[in-house]
CSV table of C-alpha atoms in Angstrom, one decimal:
chain,number,residue,atom,x,y,z
W,1,UNK,CA,0.0,0.0,0.0
W,2,UNK,CA,2.8,2.4,0.9
W,3,UNK,CA,4.3,1.9,-2.6
W,4,UNK,CA,1.0,2.6,-4.4
W,5,UNK,CA,0.4,5.7,-2.3
W,6,UNK,CA,3.8,7.0,-3.3
W,7,UNK,CA,3.2,6.2,-6.9
W,8,UNK,CA,-0.1,8.1,-6.8
W,9,UNK,CA,1.6,11.0,-5.2
W,10,UNK,CA,4.3,10.9,-7.9
W,11,UNK,CA,1.7,11.0,-10.6
W,12,UNK,CA,-0.2,13.9,-9.0
W,13,UNK,CA,3.1,15.8,-8.6
W,14,UNK,CA,3.9,15.2,-12.3
W,15,UNK,CA,0.4,16.4,-13.2
W,16,UNK,CA,0.7,19.5,-11.1
W,17,UNK,CA,4.0,20.3,-12.7
W,18,UNK,CA,2.5,19.9,-16.2
W,19,UNK,CA,-0.5,22.1,-15.3
W,20,UNK,CA,1.8,24.8,-13.9
W,21,UNK,CA,3.8,24.7,-17.1
W,22,UNK,CA,0.7,24.8,-19.3
W,23,UNK,CA,-0.7,27.8,-17.4
W,24,UNK,CA,2.6,29.7,-17.5
W,25,UNK,CA,2.8,29.1,-21.3
W,26,UNK,CA,-0.8,30.4,-21.7
W,27,UNK,CA,0.1,33.6,-19.8
W,28,UNK,CA,3.2,34.1,-21.9
W,29,UNK,CA,1.2,33.5,-25.1
W,30,UNK,CA,-1.3,36.2,-24.0
W,31,UNK,CA,1.0,38.9,-22.8
W,32,UNK,CA,4.7,37.9,-23.0
W,33,UNK,CA,7.1,37.0,-20.2
W,34,UNK,CA,6.8,40.5,-18.7
W,35,UNK,CA,3.1,40.0,-18.0
W,36,UNK,CA,3.4,36.4,-16.7
W,37,UNK,CA,3.7,36.6,-12.9
W,38,UNK,CA,4.1,33.6,-10.6
W,39,UNK,CA,1.0,34.6,-8.6
W,40,UNK,CA,-1.0,34.6,-11.9
W,41,UNK,CA,0.4,31.2,-12.8
W,42,UNK,CA,-0.6,29.9,-9.4
W,43,UNK,CA,-4.1,31.3,-9.7
W,44,UNK,CA,-4.7,29.9,-13.2
W,45,UNK,CA,-3.3,26.5,-12.2
W,46,UNK,CA,-5.3,26.6,-9.0
W,47,UNK,CA,-2.3,25.9,-6.7
W,48,UNK,CA,-0.7,27.9,-4.0
W,49,UNK,CA,2.3,30.1,-5.0
W,50,UNK,CA,4.5,28.0,-2.7
W,51,UNK,CA,3.6,24.9,-4.7
W,52,UNK,CA,5.2,26.4,-7.8
W,53,UNK,CA,8.5,26.7,-5.9
W,54,UNK,CA,8.3,23.0,-5.0
W,55,UNK,CA,8.4,22.2,-8.7
W,56,UNK,CA,10.7,24.9,-9.9
W,57,UNK,CA,13.8,26.3,-8.2
W,58,UNK,CA,12.8,29.9,-9.2
W,59,UNK,CA,10.5,32.0,-11.3
W,60,UNK,CA,13.4,32.2,-13.9
W,61,UNK,CA,13.6,28.4,-14.0
W,62,UNK,CA,9.9,28.1,-14.6
W,63,UNK,CA,9.9,30.5,-17.5
W,64,UNK,CA,13.1,29.1,-18.9
W,65,UNK,CA,11.3,25.8,-19.2
W,66,UNK,CA,8.3,27.4,-20.8
W,67,UNK,CA,10.7,29.0,-23.3
W,68,UNK,CA,12.5,25.7,-24.0
W,69,UNK,CA,9.2,23.8,-24.6
W,70,UNK,CA,7.8,26.4,-26.9
W,71,UNK,CA,11.0,26.9,-28.9
W,72,UNK,CA,11.6,23.1,-29.1
W,73,UNK,CA,8.3,22.9,-31.1
W,74,UNK,CA,9.5,25.7,-33.5
W,75,UNK,CA,12.8,24.0,-34.0
W,76,UNK,CA,11.0,20.7,-34.6
W,77,UNK,CA,8.8,22.4,-37.2
W,78,UNK,CA,11.9,23.8,-39.0
W,79,UNK,CA,13.4,20.4,-38.9
W,80,UNK,CA,10.3,18.8,-40.4
W,81,UNK,CA,10.1,21.3,-43.2
W,82,UNK,CA,13.8,20.7,-44.1
W,83,UNK,CA,13.0,16.9,-44.3
W,84,UNK,CA,10.4,17.4,-47.0
W,85,UNK,CA,11.1,16.4,-50.6
W,86,UNK,CA,12.9,18.9,-52.9
W,87,UNK,CA,16.3,20.5,-53.4
W,88,UNK,CA,17.9,22.4,-50.5
W,89,UNK,CA,16.7,25.7,-51.7
W,90,UNK,CA,13.1,24.5,-51.9
W,91,UNK,CA,13.3,23.0,-48.5
W,92,UNK,CA,14.9,26.1,-47.0
W,93,UNK,CA,12.2,28.2,-48.7
W,94,UNK,CA,9.5,26.1,-47.1
W,95,UNK,CA,11.2,26.2,-43.6
W,96,UNK,CA,11.7,29.9,-43.6
W,97,UNK,CA,8.2,30.6,-45.0
W,98,UNK,CA,6.5,28.4,-42.4
W,99,UNK,CA,8.6,29.9,-39.6
W,100,UNK,CA,7.7,33.4,-40.5
W,101,UNK,CA,4.0,32.6,-41.0
W,102,UNK,CA,3.8,30.8,-37.7
W,103,UNK,CA,5.4,33.7,-36.0
W,104,UNK,CA,3.0,36.3,-37.6
W,105,UNK,CA,0.0,34.1,-36.7
W,106,UNK,CA,1.0,34.0,-33.0
W,107,UNK,CA,2.6,37.4,-32.6
W,108,UNK,CA,2.7,37.6,-28.8
W,109,UNK,CA,4.3,34.2,-28.4
W,110,UNK,CA,6.7,34.8,-31.2
W,111,UNK,CA,7.7,38.2,-29.8
W,112,UNK,CA,8.3,36.5,-26.4
W,113,UNK,CA,10.4,33.8,-28.0
W,114,UNK,CA,12.4,35.9,-30.4
W,115,UNK,CA,12.9,39.4,-29.0
W,116,UNK,CA,11.2,40.3,-25.7
W,117,UNK,CA,13.7,41.6,-23.2
W,118,UNK,CA,13.9,38.7,-20.7
W,119,UNK,CA,15.8,37.5,-17.7
W,120,UNK,CA,19.4,36.4,-18.5
W,121,UNK,CA,18.5,32.8,-17.6
W,122,UNK,CA,15.8,32.8,-20.4
W,123,UNK,CA,18.1,34.8,-22.7
W,124,UNK,CA,20.8,32.1,-22.4
W,125,UNK,CA,18.2,29.5,-23.6
W,126,UNK,CA,17.4,31.8,-26.5
W,127,UNK,CA,21.0,31.9,-27.6
W,128,UNK,CA,21.2,28.1,-27.5
W,129,UNK,CA,18.1,27.7,-29.6
W,130,UNK,CA,19.3,30.2,-32.2
W,131,UNK,CA,22.3,27.8,-32.5
W,132,UNK,CA,19.9,24.9,-33.0
W,133,UNK,CA,18.2,26.7,-35.9
W,134,UNK,CA,21.5,27.7,-37.4
W,135,UNK,CA,22.7,24.0,-37.2
W,136,UNK,CA,19.6,22.9,-39.1
W,137,UNK,CA,20.1,25.6,-41.8
W,138,UNK,CA,23.8,24.8,-42.1
W,139,UNK,CA,23.1,21.1,-42.7
W,140,UNK,CA,20.6,22.1,-45.5
W,141,UNK,CA,23.1,24.6,-47.0
W,142,UNK,CA,25.8,21.9,-47.1
W,143,UNK,CA,23.3,19.5,-48.8
W,144,UNK,CA,22.6,22.3,-51.3
W,145,UNK,CA,26.3,22.8,-52.0
W,146,UNK,CA,26.7,19.0,-52.6
W,147,UNK,CA,23.8,18.7,-54.9
W,148,UNK,CA,24.7,22.0,-56.7
W,149,UNK,CA,21.5,24.0,-55.8
W,150,UNK,CA,23.6,26.4,-53.6
W,151,UNK,CA,26.9,28.0,-54.7
W,152,UNK,CA,30.0,27.3,-52.6
W,153,UNK,CA,30.1,29.4,-49.5
W,154,UNK,CA,30.9,29.4,-45.7
W,155,UNK,CA,27.8,27.4,-44.7
W,156,UNK,CA,28.3,28.2,-41.1
W,157,UNK,CA,28.2,32.0,-41.5
W,158,UNK,CA,25.4,31.9,-44.1
W,159,UNK,CA,23.3,29.8,-41.7
W,160,UNK,CA,23.6,32.4,-38.9
W,161,UNK,CA,22.8,35.1,-41.4
W,162,UNK,CA,19.6,33.3,-42.2
W,163,UNK,CA,18.7,33.0,-38.5
W,164,UNK,CA,19.5,36.6,-37.9
W,165,UNK,CA,17.7,37.9,-41.0
W,166,UNK,CA,14.5,36.1,-40.3
W,167,UNK,CA,14.4,36.7,-36.6
W,168,UNK,CA,15.2,40.4,-36.8
W,169,UNK,CA,12.9,41.2,-39.7
W,170,UNK,CA,10.0,39.7,-37.7
W,171,UNK,CA,10.9,41.7,-34.5
W,172,UNK,CA,9.5,45.0,-35.8
W,173,UNK,CA,6.1,43.7,-37.0
W,174,UNK,CA,5.7,41.7,-33.8
W,175,UNK,CA,6.8,44.4,-31.4
W,176,UNK,CA,4.6,45.9,-28.8
W,177,UNK,CA,6.3,49.2,-29.6
W,178,UNK,CA,4.5,49.1,-33.0
W,179,UNK,CA,0.9,49.6,-31.6
W,180,UNK,CA,0.8,46.8,-29.1
W,181,UNK,CA,1.2,43.0,-29.4
W,182,UNK,CA,0.4,42.0,-32.9
W,183,UNK,CA,-1.4,45.2,-33.8
W,184,UNK,CA,0.9,45.7,-36.7
W,185,UNK,CA,0.2,42.2,-38.0
W,186,UNK,CA,-3.4,43.3,-38.5
W,187,UNK,CA,-2.5,46.1,-40.8
W,188,UNK,CA,0.6,44.8,-42.7
W,189,UNK,CA,0.1,42.4,-45.5
W,190,UNK,CA,1.6,39.2,-43.9
W,191,UNK,CA,2.1,37.4,-47.2
W,192,UNK,CA,4.0,40.3,-48.8
W,193,UNK,CA,6.2,40.6,-45.7
W,194,UNK,CA,7.0,36.9,-45.6
W,195,UNK,CA,7.8,36.8,-49.3
W,196,UNK,CA,10.1,39.8,-48.9
W,197,UNK,CA,12.0,38.2,-46.0
W,198,UNK,CA,12.3,34.8,-47.7
W,199,UNK,CA,13.4,36.4,-50.9
W,200,UNK,CA,16.2,38.3,-49.1
W,201,UNK,CA,17.3,35.1,-47.4
W,202,UNK,CA,17.4,32.9,-50.6
W,203,UNK,CA,19.1,35.6,-52.6
W,204,UNK,CA,21.7,35.9,-49.8
W,205,UNK,CA,22.4,32.2,-50.2
W,206,UNK,CA,22.3,31.9,-54.0
W,207,UNK,CA,23.0,35.3,-55.4
W,208,UNK,CA,20.1,35.0,-57.7
W,209,UNK,CA,16.4,36.1,-57.6
W,210,UNK,CA,15.3,32.6,-58.5
N,1,UNK,CA,31.3,82.8,-3.0
N,2,UNK,CA,28.4,80.6,-2.4
N,3,UNK,CA,27.6,80.4,-6.1
N,4,UNK,CA,31.2,79.6,-7.1
N,5,UNK,CA,31.3,76.9,-4.5
N,6,UNK,CA,28.2,75.3,-5.9
N,7,UNK,CA,29.6,75.6,-9.4
N,8,UNK,CA,32.7,73.8,-8.3
N,9,UNK,CA,30.7,71.1,-6.7
N,10,UNK,CA,28.6,70.8,-9.8
N,11,UNK,CA,31.8,70.3,-11.9
N,12,UNK,CA,33.2,67.8,-9.5
N,13,UNK,CA,29.9,65.9,-9.5
N,14,UNK,CA,30.0,65.8,-13.3
N,15,UNK,CA,33.6,64.7,-13.3
N,16,UNK,CA,32.7,61.9,-10.9
N,17,UNK,CA,29.8,60.8,-13.0
N,18,UNK,CA,32.0,60.7,-16.1
N,19,UNK,CA,34.7,58.7,-14.3
N,20,UNK,CA,32.2,56.2,-13.0
N,21,UNK,CA,30.9,55.7,-16.5
N,22,UNK,CA,34.4,55.4,-18.0
N,23,UNK,CA,35.3,52.8,-15.4
N,24,UNK,CA,32.1,50.8,-15.9
N,25,UNK,CA,32.8,50.8,-19.6
N,26,UNK,CA,36.3,49.6,-19.1
N,27,UNK,CA,35.0,46.7,-17.0
N,28,UNK,CA,32.4,45.8,-19.7
N,29,UNK,CA,35.1,45.9,-22.3
N,30,UNK,CA,37.2,43.5,-20.3
N,31,UNK,CA,34.6,41.0,-19.3
N,32,UNK,CA,31.1,41.8,-20.5
N,33,UNK,CA,28.2,43.1,-18.4
N,34,UNK,CA,28.1,39.9,-16.3
N,35,UNK,CA,31.6,40.6,-14.9
N,36,UNK,CA,31.0,44.3,-14.2
N,37,UNK,CA,29.9,44.7,-10.6
N,38,UNK,CA,29.1,48.0,-9.0
N,39,UNK,CA,31.7,47.3,-6.3
N,40,UNK,CA,34.4,46.9,-8.9
N,41,UNK,CA,33.3,50.1,-10.7
N,42,UNK,CA,33.5,51.9,-7.4
N,43,UNK,CA,36.9,50.5,-6.7
N,44,UNK,CA,38.3,51.4,-10.1
N,45,UNK,CA,36.7,54.9,-10.0
N,46,UNK,CA,38.0,55.3,-6.4
N,47,UNK,CA,34.7,56.3,-5.0
N,48,UNK,CA,32.4,54.7,-2.4
N,49,UNK,CA,29.8,52.3,-3.7
N,50,UNK,CA,27.1,54.7,-2.3
N,51,UNK,CA,28.5,57.5,-4.5
N,52,UNK,CA,27.5,55.5,-7.6
N,53,UNK,CA,23.9,55.4,-6.5
N,54,UNK,CA,24.0,59.2,-6.0
N,55,UNK,CA,24.7,59.4,-9.8
N,56,UNK,CA,22.6,56.5,-11.1
N,57,UNK,CA,19.3,55.3,-9.8
N,58,UNK,CA,20.3,51.7,-10.0
N,59,UNK,CA,23.0,49.3,-11.3
N,60,UNK,CA,20.8,48.7,-14.3
N,61,UNK,CA,20.6,52.4,-15.1
N,62,UNK,CA,24.4,52.7,-14.9
N,63,UNK,CA,24.9,49.9,-17.3
N,64,UNK,CA,22.1,51.0,-19.6
N,65,UNK,CA,24.0,54.3,-20.0
N,66,UNK,CA,27.3,52.4,-20.7
N,67,UNK,CA,25.4,50.5,-23.3
N,68,UNK,CA,23.9,53.6,-24.8
N,69,UNK,CA,27.2,55.4,-25.0
N,70,UNK,CA,29.1,52.5,-26.6
N,71,UNK,CA,26.3,51.7,-29.1
N,72,UNK,CA,25.9,55.4,-30.0
N,73,UNK,CA,29.5,55.3,-31.2
N,74,UNK,CA,28.8,52.2,-33.4
N,75,UNK,CA,25.7,53.8,-34.9
N,76,UNK,CA,27.7,57.0,-35.6
N,77,UNK,CA,30.3,54.9,-37.4
N,78,UNK,CA,27.7,53.2,-39.6
N,79,UNK,CA,26.2,56.6,-40.3
N,80,UNK,CA,29.6,58.0,-41.3
N,81,UNK,CA,30.3,55.0,-43.6
N,82,UNK,CA,27.0,55.5,-45.3
N,83,UNK,CA,27.8,59.2,-45.9
N,84,UNK,CA,31.0,58.3,-47.9
N,85,UNK,CA,31.0,58.8,-51.7
N,86,UNK,CA,29.7,55.9,-53.9
N,87,UNK,CA,26.5,54.3,-54.9
N,88,UNK,CA,24.3,52.8,-52.1
N,89,UNK,CA,25.7,49.3,-52.5
N,90,UNK,CA,29.3,50.5,-52.2
N,91,UNK,CA,28.3,52.6,-49.1
N,92,UNK,CA,26.4,49.7,-47.5
N,93,UNK,CA,29.3,47.4,-48.3
N,94,UNK,CA,31.7,49.8,-46.5
N,95,UNK,CA,29.3,50.2,-43.5
N,96,UNK,CA,28.7,46.4,-43.1
N,97,UNK,CA,32.4,45.6,-43.5
N,98,UNK,CA,33.6,48.2,-41.0
N,99,UNK,CA,30.9,47.2,-38.5
N,100,UNK,CA,31.9,43.5,-38.6
N,101,UNK,CA,35.7,44.4,-38.5
N,102,UNK,CA,35.2,46.6,-35.5
N,103,UNK,CA,33.2,43.9,-33.7
N,104,UNK,CA,35.8,41.2,-34.4
N,105,UNK,CA,38.6,43.5,-33.3
N,106,UNK,CA,37.0,44.2,-29.9
N,107,UNK,CA,35.2,40.9,-29.4
N,108,UNK,CA,34.3,41.2,-25.7
N,109,UNK,CA,32.7,44.7,-26.1
N,110,UNK,CA,30.9,43.6,-29.3
N,111,UNK,CA,29.6,40.5,-27.6
N,112,UNK,CA,28.4,42.6,-24.7
N,113,UNK,CA,26.7,45.0,-27.1
N,114,UNK,CA,25.2,42.5,-29.5
N,115,UNK,CA,24.4,39.3,-27.7
N,116,UNK,CA,25.3,39.0,-24.1
N,117,UNK,CA,22.3,38.0,-22.0
N,118,UNK,CA,21.6,41.2,-20.1
N,119,UNK,CA,19.2,42.8,-17.7
N,120,UNK,CA,15.8,43.7,-19.5
N,121,UNK,CA,16.6,47.4,-18.9
N,122,UNK,CA,19.7,47.0,-21.0
N,123,UNK,CA,18.0,44.7,-23.4
N,124,UNK,CA,15.4,47.3,-24.1
N,125,UNK,CA,18.2,49.7,-25.1
N,126,UNK,CA,19.5,47.1,-27.4
N,127,UNK,CA,16.2,46.8,-29.3
N,128,UNK,CA,16.1,50.5,-29.7
N,129,UNK,CA,19.6,50.7,-31.2
N,130,UNK,CA,18.9,47.8,-33.6
N,131,UNK,CA,16.1,50.0,-34.8
N,132,UNK,CA,18.6,52.9,-35.3
N,133,UNK,CA,20.9,50.7,-37.5
N,134,UNK,CA,17.8,49.5,-39.4
N,135,UNK,CA,16.7,53.1,-40.1
N,136,UNK,CA,20.1,54.0,-41.4
N,137,UNK,CA,20.2,50.9,-43.7
N,138,UNK,CA,16.7,51.6,-44.9
N,139,UNK,CA,17.6,55.1,-45.9
N,140,UNK,CA,20.5,53.8,-47.9
N,141,UNK,CA,18.4,51.1,-49.6
N,142,UNK,CA,15.9,53.7,-50.6
N,143,UNK,CA,18.6,55.8,-52.1
N,144,UNK,CA,19.9,52.7,-53.9
N,145,UNK,CA,16.4,52.0,-55.3
N,146,UNK,CA,16.1,55.6,-56.5
N,147,UNK,CA,19.5,55.6,-58.2
N,148,UNK,CA,19.0,52.1,-59.6
N,149,UNK,CA,21.8,50.3,-57.8
N,150,UNK,CA,19.3,48.2,-55.8
N,151,UNK,CA,16.2,46.5,-57.2
N,152,UNK,CA,12.8,47.4,-56.0
N,153,UNK,CA,12.0,45.8,-52.7
N,154,UNK,CA,10.5,46.4,-49.2
N,155,UNK,CA,13.3,48.6,-47.9
N,156,UNK,CA,12.0,48.2,-44.4
N,157,UNK,CA,12.1,44.5,-44.2
N,158,UNK,CA,15.4,44.3,-46.1
N,159,UNK,CA,17.0,46.7,-43.7
N,160,UNK,CA,16.1,44.6,-40.7
N,161,UNK,CA,17.3,41.5,-42.5
N,162,UNK,CA,20.7,43.2,-42.8
N,163,UNK,CA,20.8,44.1,-39.1
N,164,UNK,CA,19.8,40.6,-38.1
N,165,UNK,CA,22.2,38.8,-40.5
N,166,UNK,CA,25.3,40.8,-39.5
N,167,UNK,CA,24.5,40.8,-35.8
N,168,UNK,CA,23.7,37.1,-35.6
N,169,UNK,CA,26.6,35.9,-37.8
N,170,UNK,CA,29.0,37.7,-35.5
N,171,UNK,CA,27.5,36.2,-32.3
N,172,UNK,CA,29.1,32.8,-32.8
N,173,UNK,CA,32.6,33.9,-33.4
N,174,UNK,CA,32.4,36.4,-30.5
N,175,UNK,CA,30.7,34.1,-28.1
N,176,UNK,CA,32.4,33.0,-24.8
N,177,UNK,CA,30.8,29.6,-25.5
N,178,UNK,CA,33.3,29.2,-28.3
N,179,UNK,CA,36.5,29.1,-26.3
N,180,UNK,CA,36.1,32.2,-24.2
N,181,UNK,CA,35.9,35.8,-25.2
N,182,UNK,CA,37.5,36.4,-28.5
N,183,UNK,CA,39.3,33.1,-28.5
N,184,UNK,CA,37.6,32.1,-31.7
N,185,UNK,CA,38.6,35.3,-33.4
N,186,UNK,CA,42.2,34.3,-33.0
N,187,UNK,CA,41.7,31.1,-34.9
N,188,UNK,CA,39.2,32.1,-37.6
N,189,UNK,CA,40.2,34.1,-40.6
N,190,UNK,CA,38.6,37.4,-39.8
N,191,UNK,CA,38.7,38.7,-43.3
N,192,UNK,CA,37.2,35.6,-44.8
N,193,UNK,CA,34.4,35.7,-42.3
N,194,UNK,CA,33.7,39.4,-42.9
N,195,UNK,CA,33.7,38.8,-46.7
N,196,UNK,CA,31.3,35.9,-46.3
N,197,UNK,CA,28.8,37.9,-44.1
N,198,UNK,CA,29.0,41.0,-46.3
N,199,UNK,CA,28.5,38.9,-49.5
N,200,UNK,CA,25.4,37.3,-48.0
N,201,UNK,CA,24.0,40.7,-47.1
N,202,UNK,CA,24.7,42.4,-50.5
N,203,UNK,CA,23.3,39.3,-52.4
N,204,UNK,CA,20.2,39.5,-50.2
N,205,UNK,CA,19.7,43.0,-51.3
N,206,UNK,CA,20.6,42.8,-55.0
N,207,UNK,CA,20.1,39.2,-56.0
N,208,UNK,CA,23.5,39.2,-57.7
N,209,UNK,CA,27.0,38.2,-56.6
N,210,UNK,CA,28.4,41.6,-57.8
């Protein structure tokens, strides 16, 4: 009996942890990291604030995990796009287009992940994940150079140019400074913007307008 | 007499403030924001720690001002490069090349300005200055479109692509994660890297290898 009780407690603990994470993510998606307070997370998850600190060493650790989970999904999406059929340029075009579209469709979350000023603990996660994107792009660029769809170049620096170009060009339209979260994405033509960014990126790689 | 005394105090106060800023900047240049502590600034500036808080509301305010001053010089440099003779592409090439070279020559400071995880107060300054670079590039791209050296495009999104591409592609080589501050810049060929980044950027703008 003692064992089963412990198992039950373990399960409930794991469920609580998941619910806290899900609620924290919901708050970030609604208002960015700056509007997600531990007390709000606790209230939404229907647990005491103290309970949160039994699961996470600090507020920063909680939000670093929210960041990791959300970004992992984006990295996974890029990875899946790059695994589609087609030459490297077609696959990179798909990955970059989808990344930009997803960001513009969920502007608050994308702003939080890409550019919101955050605690250094979360910012350190951000640098790591930008490296993950760059590694995926670099692999595709190398494949393109092998198959001849992309001219010879330093695949490492080009891949980071891609990450920077797409992230930075999305920051403005997503920024709360431009009329509040996602306001700008209601007035700009999203398709035109995505095309413009992706064209810059592909031209940067290939030196042709395609 | 009372007035002169006050004037003298005002001058000394201004001198102290300048010295505190210069010492804080020196520490950031040596080890990034994370290694610059208020107590060290006080020690280097030969003032009491309390004196620093008479000049700056908080540690964050002090380092935000260090950030602003250093970045303002970089923005000024880009502005001067873009004011040189030549068509827009030549001037953008000069500005991007000089920016990258300056960063790789002072890797710790550049890392601190571009990518070091920092307090949100400093990070907010960083977003503003990236906007300042983008505005300068956008102006040059518009001039290029007018004179015909740059094909028609969304100058706004292309300018942010430039800022992102150059900043992000410098992050790796400058990063402490790659063998400590500036270690990587001793082993990589700086000129090759700069050429590679600038080529990506110009190709992104023009769709040709030039």
